[in-house]
mmCIF file of C-alpha atoms in Angstrom:
data_model
loop_
_atom_site.group_PDB
_atom_site.id
_atom_site.type_symbol
_atom_site.label_atom_id
_atom_site.label_comp_id
_atom_site.label_asym_id
_atom_site.label_seq_id
_atom_site.Cartn_x
_atom_site.Cartn_y
_atom_site.Cartn_z
ATOM 1 C CA ASP A 224 -19.852 13.583 19.994
ATOM 2 C CA THR A 225 -19.787 12.850 16.209
ATOM 3 C CA GLY A 226 -24.322 12.719 16.855
ATOM 4 C CA VAL A 227 -23.860 8.122 15.774
ATOM 5 C CA SER A 228 -23.929 6.689 19.598
ATOM 6 C CA GLN A 229 -22.386 2.572 20.225
ATOM 7 C CA ASP A 230 -24.861 0.511 22.091
ATOM 8 C CA PRO A 231 -22.679 -1.926 24.600
ATOM 9 C CA ARG A 232 -19.487 0.551 24.447
ATOM 10 C CA HIS A 233 -16.815 -2.666 26.290
ATOM 11 C CA LYS A 234 -18.265 -6.482 25.682
ATOM 12 C CA ILE A 235 -16.170 -9.103 27.769
ATOM 13 C CA THR A 236 -17.814 -12.832 26.419
ATOM 14 C CA LYS A 237 -16.490 -16.223 25.812
ATOM 15 C CA ARG A 238 -16.066 -17.964 22.867
ATOM 16 C CA GLY A 239 -18.290 -19.899 21.128
ATOM 17 C CA GLN A 240 -21.257 -17.362 22.888
ATOM 18 C CA ASN A 241 -23.796 -14.967 20.238
ATOM 19 C CA VAL A 242 -22.954 -10.893 20.770
ATOM 20 C CA THR A 243 -25.397 -8.001 19.647
ATOM 21 C CA PHE A 244 -24.243 -4.698 19.311
ATOM 22 C CA ARG A 245 -25.823 -1.395 18.186
ATOM 23 C CA CYS A 246 -25.612 1.446 16.163
ATOM 24 C CA ASP A 247 -28.006 4.961 16.130
ATOM 25 C CA PRO A 248 -26.713 6.548 13.021
ATOM 26 C CA ILE A 249 -27.758 10.345 12.486
ATOM 27 C CA SER A 250 -31.008 10.897 11.809
ATOM 28 C CA GLU A 251 -30.869 12.079 8.249
ATOM 29 C CA HIS A 252 -27.865 9.887 6.762
ATOM 30 C CA ASN A 253 -29.126 7.046 4.589
ATOM 31 C CA ARG A 254 -25.846 4.859 4.806
ATOM 32 C CA LEU A 255 -24.320 3.249 7.654
ATOM 33 C CA TYR A 256 -21.479 1.588 7.911
ATOM 34 C CA TRP A 257 -19.500 -1.373 10.051
ATOM 35 C CA TYR A 258 -15.627 -1.869 10.278
ATOM 36 C CA ARG A 259 -13.639 -4.022 12.408
ATOM 37 C CA GLN A 260 -10.495 -2.460 14.050
ATOM 38 C CA THR A 261 -7.527 -4.123 15.351
ATOM 39 C CA LEU A 262 -5.096 -2.456 17.705
ATOM 40 C CA GLY A 263 -2.115 -0.608 15.774
ATOM 41 C CA GLN A 264 -3.960 -1.201 12.105
ATOM 42 C CA GLY A 265 -6.801 0.789 11.041
ATOM 43 C CA PRO A 266 -10.357 0.559 9.952
ATOM 44 C CA GLU A 267 -11.006 -2.487 7.528
ATOM 45 C CA PHE A 268 -14.863 -2.434 6.343
ATOM 46 C CA LEU A 269 -17.257 -5.018 7.093
ATOM 47 C CA THR A 270 -20.608 -3.985 5.194
ATOM 48 C CA TYR A 271 -22.865 -0.996 4.816
ATOM 49 C CA PHE A 272 -26.377 -0.518 3.853
ATOM 50 C CA GLN A 273 -28.084 2.546 2.173
ATOM 51 C CA ASN A 274 -31.527 2.368 3.736
ATOM 52 C CA GLU A 275 -33.125 -0.044 4.762
ATOM 53 C CA ALA A 276 -30.721 -2.588 2.295
ATOM 54 C CA GLN A 277 -27.390 -4.502 3.201
ATOM 55 C CA LEU A 278 -25.130 -3.334 -0.458
ATOM 56 C CA GLU A 279 -22.238 -4.375 -0.091
ATOM 57 C CA LYS A 280 -20.073 -7.381 2.412
ATOM 58 C CA SER A 281 -16.745 -7.758 2.760
ATOM 59 C CA ARG A 282 -15.477 -10.930 2.077
ATOM 60 C CA LEU A 283 -14.141 -10.160 5.812
ATOM 61 C CA LEU A 284 -17.718 -11.246 6.951
ATOM 62 C CA SER A 285 -18.000 -14.917 7.898
ATOM 63 C CA ASP A 286 -21.502 -16.636 7.691
ATOM 64 C CA ARG A 287 -21.123 -16.155 11.865
ATOM 65 C CA PHE A 288 -21.828 -11.646 10.900
ATOM 66 C CA SER A 289 -25.304 -10.511 10.146
ATOM 67 C CA ALA A 290 -25.967 -6.853 9.900
ATOM 68 C CA GLU A 291 -29.356 -5.605 9.804
ATOM 69 C CA ARG A 292 -30.265 -2.030 9.705
ATOM 70 C CA PRO A 293 -34.687 -1.997 9.631
ATOM 71 C CA LYS A 294 -36.930 0.727 9.004
ATOM 72 C CA GLY A 295 -33.536 2.317 7.394
ATOM 73 C CA SER A 296 -33.133 4.521 11.338
ATOM 74 C CA PHE A 297 -30.536 1.777 13.880
ATOM 75 C CA SER A 298 -28.581 -1.384 12.915
ATOM 76 C CA THR A 299 -27.610 -4.124 14.505
ATOM 77 C CA LEU A 300 -24.337 -6.614 14.641
ATOM 78 C CA GLU A 301 -24.092 -9.917 15.485
ATOM 79 C CA ILE A 302 -22.000 -12.347 15.785
ATOM 80 C CA GLN A 303 -22.523 -15.413 16.046
ATOM 81 C CA ARG A 304 -20.226 -17.763 18.222
ATOM 82 C CA THR A 305 -17.875 -16.176 18.770
ATOM 83 C CA GLU A 306 -13.737 -16.651 18.559
ATOM 84 C CA GLN A 307 -10.810 -14.982 20.108
ATOM 85 C CA GLY A 308 -10.156 -13.863 16.485
ATOM 86 C CA ASP A 309 -14.094 -11.902 16.573
ATOM 87 C CA SER A 310 -11.838 -10.035 19.658
ATOM 88 C CA ALA A 311 -11.277 -6.192 17.933
ATOM 89 C CA MET A 312 -13.354 -2.781 18.269
ATOM 90 C CA TYR A 313 -16.507 -2.517 16.594
ATOM 91 C CA LEU A 314 -17.217 0.842 15.204
ATOM 92 C CA CYS A 315 -20.185 2.083 13.294
ATOM 93 C CA ALA A 316 -20.050 5.471 10.547
ATOM 94 C CA SER A 317 -22.896 7.256 9.166
ATOM 95 C CA SER A 318 -22.736 9.574 5.841
ATOM 96 C CA LEU A 319 -25.713 11.644 3.259
ATOM 97 C CA ASN A 320 -25.291 9.903 -0.576
ATOM 98 C CA PRO A 321 -22.104 9.927 -1.883
ATOM 99 C CA GLY A 322 -21.709 13.512 -4.170
ATOM 100 C CA SER A 323 -23.885 15.069 -1.844
ATOM 101 C CA SER A 324 -21.685 14.099 1.188
ATOM 102 C CA TYR A 325 -18.715 11.938 1.540
ATOM 103 C CA GLU A 326 -17.765 12.367 5.080
ATOM 104 C CA GLN A 327 -18.593 9.676 7.666
ATOM 105 C CA TYR A 328 -19.341 10.445 10.474
ATOM 106 C CA PHE A 329 -18.082 7.397 13.382
ATOM 107 C CA GLY A 330 -19.606 6.311 16.649
ATOM 108 C CA PRO A 331 -17.177 5.851 19.825
ATOM 109 C CA GLY A 332 -16.911 1.995 18.978
ATOM 110 C CA THR A 333 -17.908 -1.128 20.641
ATOM 111 C CA ARG A 334 -15.328 -3.045 22.119
ATOM 112 C CA LEU A 335 -14.859 -6.720 21.897
ATOM 113 C CA THR A 336 -13.278 -9.248 24.139
ATOM 114 C CA VAL A 337 -13.765 -12.992 23.956
ATOM 115 C CA THR A 338 -12.152 -15.356 26.106
ATOM 116 C CA SER B 236 -4.338 -6.594 2.577
ATOM 117 C CA GLN B 237 -6.706 -4.248 0.884
ATOM 118 C CA GLN B 238 -5.651 -1.187 2.549
ATOM 119 C CA GLY B 239 -3.065 1.061 2.126
ATOM 120 C CA GLU B 240 -0.320 2.485 3.918
ATOM 121 C CA GLU B 241 1.155 5.278 5.650
ATOM 122 C CA ASP B 242 4.581 6.864 6.217
ATOM 123 C CA PRO B 243 5.443 6.719 9.539
ATOM 124 C CA GLN B 244 3.707 3.568 11.920
ATOM 125 C CA ALA B 245 5.080 7.129 14.318
ATOM 126 C CA LEU B 246 6.011 10.183 15.190
ATOM 127 C CA SER B 247 7.122 11.336 17.974
ATOM 128 C CA ILE B 248 7.627 16.376 17.661
ATOM 129 C CA GLN B 249 7.585 18.230 20.322
ATOM 130 C CA GLU B 250 4.542 21.082 20.661
ATOM 131 C CA GLY B 251 5.154 23.536 17.940
ATOM 132 C CA GLU B 252 7.093 22.102 15.806
ATOM 133 C CA ASN B 253 5.305 20.294 11.730
ATOM 134 C CA ALA B 254 4.359 17.267 11.281
ATOM 135 C CA THR B 255 4.182 15.395 7.968
ATOM 136 C CA MET B 256 2.075 12.048 7.760
ATOM 137 C CA ASN B 257 2.755 9.942 4.211
ATOM 138 C CA CYS B 258 0.027 7.596 2.306
ATOM 139 C CA SER B 259 -0.838 5.632 -0.248
ATOM 140 C CA TYR B 260 -3.239 3.980 -2.375
ATOM 141 C CA LYS B 261 -4.005 2.204 -4.935
ATOM 142 C CA THR B 262 -6.364 2.859 -6.614
ATOM 143 C CA SER B 263 -8.146 5.441 -8.917
ATOM 144 C CA ILE B 264 -9.848 8.142 -6.992
ATOM 145 C CA ASN B 265 -12.476 9.956 -6.586
ATOM 146 C CA ASN B 266 -11.765 11.635 -3.509
ATOM 147 C CA LEU B 267 -9.036 11.344 -0.389
ATOM 148 C CA GLN B 268 -9.800 11.709 3.554
ATOM 149 C CA TRP B 269 -7.660 11.736 6.990
ATOM 150 C CA TYR B 270 -9.303 10.927 9.720
ATOM 151 C CA ARG B 271 -7.872 11.591 13.722
ATOM 152 C CA GLN B 272 -8.538 8.959 16.241
ATOM 153 C CA ASN B 273 -7.447 8.947 20.305
ATOM 154 C CA SER B 274 -7.232 6.440 21.634
ATOM 155 C CA GLY B 275 -10.346 3.532 22.198
ATOM 156 C CA ARG B 276 -12.165 7.011 20.193
ATOM 157 C CA GLY B 277 -13.907 6.668 17.063
ATOM 158 C CA LEU B 278 -12.944 9.103 13.660
ATOM 159 C CA VAL B 279 -13.069 11.833 13.336
ATOM 160 C CA HIS B 280 -13.353 13.306 9.704
ATOM 161 C CA LEU B 281 -10.126 16.025 9.549
ATOM 162 C CA ILE B 282 -9.940 17.455 5.921
ATOM 163 C CA LEU B 283 -10.971 16.193 2.835
ATOM 164 C CA ILE B 284 -9.529 16.083 -0.743
ATOM 165 C CA ARG B 285 -10.944 15.792 -4.358
ATOM 166 C CA SER B 286 -8.953 14.192 -6.903
ATOM 167 C CA ASN B 287 -8.901 17.729 -9.552
ATOM 168 C CA GLU B 288 -7.441 18.920 -6.500
ATOM 169 C CA ARG B 289 -3.604 19.356 -5.562
ATOM 170 C CA GLU B 290 -3.322 20.779 -1.932
ATOM 171 C CA LYS B 291 -6.180 22.510 0.734
ATOM 172 C CA HIS B 292 -6.113 23.626 3.695
ATOM 173 C CA SER B 293 -7.600 24.119 6.817
ATOM 174 C CA GLY B 294 -6.357 25.609 10.269
ATOM 175 C CA ARG B 295 -3.420 23.888 11.072
ATOM 176 C CA LEU B 296 -4.065 21.223 8.196
ATOM 177 C CA ARG B 297 -2.681 20.985 5.083
ATOM 178 C CA VAL B 298 -3.139 18.076 3.178
ATOM 179 C CA THR B 299 -1.822 17.813 -1.014
ATOM 180 C CA LEU B 300 -2.471 15.170 -3.466
ATOM 181 C CA ASP B 301 0.064 13.823 -5.846
ATOM 182 C CA THR B 302 -2.634 10.762 -7.944
ATOM 183 C CA SER B 303 0.336 10.753 -10.938
ATOM 184 C CA LYS B 304 2.188 8.267 -7.264
ATOM 185 C CA LYS B 305 -1.132 7.424 -5.086
ATOM 186 C CA SER B 306 -0.302 9.500 -2.980
ATOM 187 C CA SER B 307 -1.422 11.991 -0.228
ATOM 188 C CA SER B 308 0.482 13.873 2.721
ATOM 189 C CA LEU B 309 -0.866 15.476 5.510
ATOM 190 C CA LEU B 310 0.485 18.394 7.087
ATOM 191 C CA ILE B 311 0.068 19.441 11.008
ATOM 192 C CA THR B 312 1.816 23.186 11.356
ATOM 193 C CA ALA B 313 3.233 25.112 15.317
ATOM 194 C CA SER B 314 1.674 21.143 17.111
ATOM 195 C CA ARG B 315 0.358 20.750 20.287
ATOM 196 C CA ALA B 316 0.172 18.011 22.777
ATOM 197 C CA ALA B 317 -4.049 17.769 21.957
ATOM 198 C CA ASP B 318 -2.731 16.806 18.586
ATOM 199 C CA THR B 319 -1.726 13.859 19.772
ATOM 200 C CA ALA B 320 -3.207 10.595 18.230
ATOM 201 C CA SER B 321 -3.876 8.859 15.411
ATOM 202 C CA TYR B 322 -4.442 9.981 12.027
ATOM 203 C CA PHE B 323 -5.684 7.991 8.948
ATOM 204 C CA CYS B 324 -6.214 8.183 5.259
ATOM 205 C CA ALA B 325 -8.701 6.523 4.032
ATOM 206 C CA SER B 326 -8.970 6.388 -0.285
ATOM 207 C CA TRP B 327 -12.507 6.216 -2.100
ATOM 208 C CA GLU B 328 -12.676 5.150 -5.956
ATOM 209 C CA THR B 329 -13.828 5.751 -8.406
ATOM 210 C CA SER B 330 -16.175 2.993 -9.054
ATOM 211 C CA GLY B 331 -16.235 2.539 -5.574
ATOM 212 C CA SER B 332 -18.573 3.066 -2.774
ATOM 213 C CA ARG B 333 -17.168 3.343 0.748
ATOM 214 C CA LEU B 334 -13.827 3.988 2.110
ATOM 215 C CA THR B 335 -10.219 2.559 1.966
ATOM 216 C CA PHE B 336 -9.012 3.123 5.681
ATOM 217 C CA GLY B 337 -4.237 3.214 5.413
ATOM 218 C CA GLU B 338 -2.575 0.967 8.608
ATOM 219 C CA GLY B 339 -2.253 4.915 9.842
ATOM 220 C CA THR B 340 0.218 6.603 12.371
ATOM 221 C CA GLN B 341 0.691 6.895 15.722
ATOM 222 C CA LEU B 342 1.784 10.491 16.662
ATOM 223 C CA THR B 343 3.098 11.759 20.125
ATOM 224 C CA VAL B 344 2.935 15.649 20.843
ATOM 225 C CA ASN B 345 5.635 15.747 23.538
ATOM 226 C CA PRO B 346 4.472 19.308 25.316
#
């Protein structure tokens, strides 16, 4: 257990529905990252926050995806109008500021299946 | 793809043997990290090597870095069945703010 938690662990939804995932990082970590991982591939960066500010979004992140980190604590990732191609593991990671530490602590992931 | 490449994609060895995995990346880096992922779980950080380092050890792990070739290798000595997992390298670009992961090596250690 790295101290990063994600909820839910599994989500099955029908195409066109909206889904929201939650990530609770390690409390003193001010950086929070979201990744997407498909079977047999490495994690692909989606977005990251420094405290409550969203500083970078991947070009992979379509307009259907939105992420928030109110008050710089937990974060949510919402996918609107889900498509079958959204089926993947969604990973959250937290870290201290780079320069202090580059190591990232990952949660167990949320596995999304879109039917 | 922005991801690096790892070689081999899959590796199967017997317990007690050594396992070597290689990774290539594309840009100038600040550091390179290796992570482990058990099936269906999150990633766990194993070791970090900075761009000015050539070799680093941690327990049964040895990592090398060749910045001129933009490549790294991870050696696991005296492997155990519990080492069975996927191993990913991840590079932190010099001017970057995040990690870029490779495609991973699936290691199977047979008892």
